[in-house]
PDB file of C-alpha atoms in Angstrom:
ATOM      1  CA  UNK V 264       0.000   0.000   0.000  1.00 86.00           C
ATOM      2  CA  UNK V 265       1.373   3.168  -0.563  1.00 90.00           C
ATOM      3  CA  UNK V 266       1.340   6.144   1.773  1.00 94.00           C
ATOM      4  CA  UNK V 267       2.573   9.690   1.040  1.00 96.00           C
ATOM      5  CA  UNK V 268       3.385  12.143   3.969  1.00 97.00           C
ATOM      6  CA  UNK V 269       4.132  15.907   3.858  1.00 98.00           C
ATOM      7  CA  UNK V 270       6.090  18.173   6.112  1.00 98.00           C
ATOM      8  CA  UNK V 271       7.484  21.347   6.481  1.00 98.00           C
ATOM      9  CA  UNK V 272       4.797  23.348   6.361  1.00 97.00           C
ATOM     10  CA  UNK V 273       3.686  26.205   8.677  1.00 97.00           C
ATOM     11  CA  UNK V 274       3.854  30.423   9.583  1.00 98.00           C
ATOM     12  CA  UNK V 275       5.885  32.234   7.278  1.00 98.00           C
ATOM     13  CA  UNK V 276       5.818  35.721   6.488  1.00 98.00           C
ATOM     14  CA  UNK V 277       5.440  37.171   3.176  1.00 98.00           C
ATOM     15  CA  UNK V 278       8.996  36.806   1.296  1.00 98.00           C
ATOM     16  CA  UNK V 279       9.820  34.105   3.532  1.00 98.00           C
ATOM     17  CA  UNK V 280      10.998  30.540   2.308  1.00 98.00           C
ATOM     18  CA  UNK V 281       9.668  27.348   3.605  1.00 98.00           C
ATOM     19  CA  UNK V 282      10.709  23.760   2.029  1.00 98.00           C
ATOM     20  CA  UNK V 283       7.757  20.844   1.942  1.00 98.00           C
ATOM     21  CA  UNK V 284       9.053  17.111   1.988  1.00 98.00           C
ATOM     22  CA  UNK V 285       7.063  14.391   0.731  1.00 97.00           C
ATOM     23  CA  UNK V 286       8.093  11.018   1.992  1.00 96.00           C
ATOM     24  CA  UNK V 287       6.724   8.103  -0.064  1.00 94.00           C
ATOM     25  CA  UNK V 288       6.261   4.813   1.597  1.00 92.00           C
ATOM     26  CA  UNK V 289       5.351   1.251  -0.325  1.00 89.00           C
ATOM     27  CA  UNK V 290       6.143   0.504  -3.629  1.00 83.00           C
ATOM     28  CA  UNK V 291       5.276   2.958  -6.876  1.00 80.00           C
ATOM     29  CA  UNK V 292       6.503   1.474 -10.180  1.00 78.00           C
ATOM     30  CA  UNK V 293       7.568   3.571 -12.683  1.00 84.00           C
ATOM     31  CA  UNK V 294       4.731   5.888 -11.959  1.00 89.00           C
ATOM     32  CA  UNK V 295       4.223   8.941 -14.817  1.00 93.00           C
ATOM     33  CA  UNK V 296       4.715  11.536 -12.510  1.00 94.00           C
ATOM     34  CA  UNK V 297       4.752  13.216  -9.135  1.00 96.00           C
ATOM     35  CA  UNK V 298       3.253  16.713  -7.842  1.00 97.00           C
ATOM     36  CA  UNK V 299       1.983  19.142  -5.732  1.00 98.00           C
ATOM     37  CA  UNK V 300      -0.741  20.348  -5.404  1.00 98.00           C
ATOM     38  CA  UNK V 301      -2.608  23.257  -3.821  1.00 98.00           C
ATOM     39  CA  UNK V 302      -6.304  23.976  -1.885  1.00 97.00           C
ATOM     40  CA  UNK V 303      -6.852  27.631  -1.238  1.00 92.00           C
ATOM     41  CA  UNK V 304     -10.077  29.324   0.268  1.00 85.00           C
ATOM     42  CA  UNK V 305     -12.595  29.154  -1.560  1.00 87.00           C
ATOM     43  CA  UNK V 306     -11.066  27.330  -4.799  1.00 90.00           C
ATOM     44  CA  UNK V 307     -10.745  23.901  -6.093  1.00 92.00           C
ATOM     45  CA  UNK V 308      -7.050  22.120  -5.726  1.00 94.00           C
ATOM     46  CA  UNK V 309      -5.094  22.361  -8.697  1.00 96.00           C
ATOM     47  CA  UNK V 310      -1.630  21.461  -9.514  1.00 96.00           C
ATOM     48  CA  UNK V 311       0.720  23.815  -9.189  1.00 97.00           C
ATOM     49  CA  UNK V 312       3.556  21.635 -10.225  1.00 98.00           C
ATOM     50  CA  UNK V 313       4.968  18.043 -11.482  1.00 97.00           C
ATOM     51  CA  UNK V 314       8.142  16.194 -12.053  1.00 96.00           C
ATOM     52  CA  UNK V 315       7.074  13.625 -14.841  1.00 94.00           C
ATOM     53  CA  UNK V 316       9.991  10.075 -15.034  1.00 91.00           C
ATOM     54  CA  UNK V 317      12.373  11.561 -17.159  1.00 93.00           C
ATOM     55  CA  UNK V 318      12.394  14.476 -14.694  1.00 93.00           C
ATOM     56  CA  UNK V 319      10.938  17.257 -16.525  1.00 97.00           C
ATOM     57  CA  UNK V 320       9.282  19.772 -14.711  1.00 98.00           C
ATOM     58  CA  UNK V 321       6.291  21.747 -14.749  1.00 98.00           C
ATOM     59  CA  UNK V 322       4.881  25.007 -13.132  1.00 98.00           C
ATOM     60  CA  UNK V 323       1.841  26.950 -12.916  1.00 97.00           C
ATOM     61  CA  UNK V 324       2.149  30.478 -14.052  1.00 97.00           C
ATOM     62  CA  UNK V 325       1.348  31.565 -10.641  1.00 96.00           C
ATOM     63  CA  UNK V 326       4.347  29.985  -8.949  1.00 98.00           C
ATOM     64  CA  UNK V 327       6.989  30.062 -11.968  1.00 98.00           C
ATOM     65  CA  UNK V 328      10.100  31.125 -10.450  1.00 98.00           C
ATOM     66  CA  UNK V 329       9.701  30.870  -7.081  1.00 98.00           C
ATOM     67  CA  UNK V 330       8.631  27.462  -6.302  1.00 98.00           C
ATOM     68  CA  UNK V 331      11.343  24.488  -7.384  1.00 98.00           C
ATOM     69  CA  UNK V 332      10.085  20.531  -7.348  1.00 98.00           C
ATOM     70  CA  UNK V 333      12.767  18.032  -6.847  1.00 97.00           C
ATOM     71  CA  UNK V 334      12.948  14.448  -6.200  1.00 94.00           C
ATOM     72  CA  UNK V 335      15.212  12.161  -4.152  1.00 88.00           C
ATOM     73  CA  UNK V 336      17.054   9.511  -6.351  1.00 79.00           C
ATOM     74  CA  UNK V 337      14.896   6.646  -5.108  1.00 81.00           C
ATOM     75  CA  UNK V 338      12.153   8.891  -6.131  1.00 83.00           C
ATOM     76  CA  UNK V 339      11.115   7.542  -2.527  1.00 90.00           C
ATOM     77  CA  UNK V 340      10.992  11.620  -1.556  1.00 94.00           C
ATOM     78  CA  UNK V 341       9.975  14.935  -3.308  1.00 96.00           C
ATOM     79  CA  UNK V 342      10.131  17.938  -2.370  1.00 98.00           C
ATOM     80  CA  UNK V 343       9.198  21.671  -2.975  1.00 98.00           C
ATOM     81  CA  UNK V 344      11.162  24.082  -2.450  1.00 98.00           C
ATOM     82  CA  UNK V 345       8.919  27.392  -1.677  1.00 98.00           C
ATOM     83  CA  UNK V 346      10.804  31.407  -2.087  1.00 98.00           C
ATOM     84  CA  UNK V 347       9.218  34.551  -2.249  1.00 98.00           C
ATOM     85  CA  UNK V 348       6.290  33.238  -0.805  1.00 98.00           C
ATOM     86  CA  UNK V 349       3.238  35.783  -1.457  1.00 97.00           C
ATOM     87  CA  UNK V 350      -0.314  35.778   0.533  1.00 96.00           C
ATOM     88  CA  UNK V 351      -2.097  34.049  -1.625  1.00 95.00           C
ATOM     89  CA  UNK V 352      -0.099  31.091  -1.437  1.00 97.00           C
ATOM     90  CA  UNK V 353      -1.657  29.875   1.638  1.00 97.00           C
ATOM     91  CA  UNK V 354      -3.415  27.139   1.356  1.00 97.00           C
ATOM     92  CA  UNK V 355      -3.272  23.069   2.173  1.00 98.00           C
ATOM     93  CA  UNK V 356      -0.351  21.684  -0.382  1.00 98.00           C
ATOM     94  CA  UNK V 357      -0.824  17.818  -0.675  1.00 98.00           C
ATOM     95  CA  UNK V 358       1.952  15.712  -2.688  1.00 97.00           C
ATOM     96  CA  UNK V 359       0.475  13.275  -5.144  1.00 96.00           C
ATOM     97  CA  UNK V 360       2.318  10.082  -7.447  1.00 94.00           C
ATOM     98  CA  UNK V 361       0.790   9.413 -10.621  1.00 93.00           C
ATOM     99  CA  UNK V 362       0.024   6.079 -11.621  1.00 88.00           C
ATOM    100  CA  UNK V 363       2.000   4.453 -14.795  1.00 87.00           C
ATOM    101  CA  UNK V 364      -0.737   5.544 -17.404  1.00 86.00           C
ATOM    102  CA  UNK V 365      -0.492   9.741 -16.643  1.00 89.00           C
ATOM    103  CA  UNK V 366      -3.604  11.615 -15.334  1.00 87.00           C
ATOM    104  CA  UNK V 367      -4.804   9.441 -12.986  1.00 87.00           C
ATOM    105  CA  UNK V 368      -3.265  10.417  -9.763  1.00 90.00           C
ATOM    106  CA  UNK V 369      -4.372   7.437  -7.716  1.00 90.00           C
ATOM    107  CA  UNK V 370      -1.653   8.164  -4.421  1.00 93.00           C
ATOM    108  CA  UNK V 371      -1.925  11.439  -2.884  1.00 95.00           C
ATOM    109  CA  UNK V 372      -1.000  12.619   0.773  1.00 96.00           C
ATOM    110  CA  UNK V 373      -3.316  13.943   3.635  1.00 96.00           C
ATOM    111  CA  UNK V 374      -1.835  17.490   3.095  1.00 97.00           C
ATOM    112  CA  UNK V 375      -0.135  20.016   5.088  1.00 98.00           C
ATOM    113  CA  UNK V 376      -0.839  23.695   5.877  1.00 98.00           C
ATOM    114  CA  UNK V 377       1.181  26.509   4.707  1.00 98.00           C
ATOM    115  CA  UNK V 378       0.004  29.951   6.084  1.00 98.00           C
ATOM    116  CA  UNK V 379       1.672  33.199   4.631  1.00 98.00           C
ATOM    117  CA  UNK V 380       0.993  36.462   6.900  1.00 97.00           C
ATOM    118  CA  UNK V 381       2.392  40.315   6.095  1.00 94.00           C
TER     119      UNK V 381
END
């Protein structure tokens, strides 16, 4: 069975950094990709970026250059590395593994609070 599990989340003010770790547990074959994704107030969770198997990644416009996705080599941890974080970035961010066939997303973590204050 496989279990995802984020941390690193929390109080940061606006411009601060903060650095969410996924930590994937059980077995994931050659899965198509892995993300993040994000559930703000009053809006449906989208992804706001992916790391597909040959490691390309992917951002949404509205974190393009600040936020960087990276995986351990055992692709057994990802991560998200989170700068010039901005208000409207709070939200719950959840960490999700695709399934071999893309678009399916079958794995996906509790999620983990991440509150930006100015």
């Amino acid at each position: 069975q496989v279990q995802l599990m984020e941390s690193g989340g929390g109080a940061v003010q606006v411009g601060g950094s903060l650095k969410l770790t996924c930590e994937v547990s059980g077995s994931v074959y050659d899965s198509c990709m892995a993300g993040w994704y994000r559930q703000t107030p009053g809006k449906e969770r989208e992804l706001i970026s992916s790391i597909n198997r040959e490691g390309r990644t992917s951002y949404r416009d509205s974190v393009k250059g600040r936020f960087t996705i990276s995986q351990g080599n055992s692709k057994k941890m990802l991560y998200l590395q989170m700068d010039n974080l901005k208000t409207e970035d709070t939200g719950v961010y959840s960490c999700a593994i695709d399934d071999f066939i893309c678009g399916t997303w079958p794995h996906r973590g509790q999620g983990i609070q991440v509150t930006v204050s100015s």
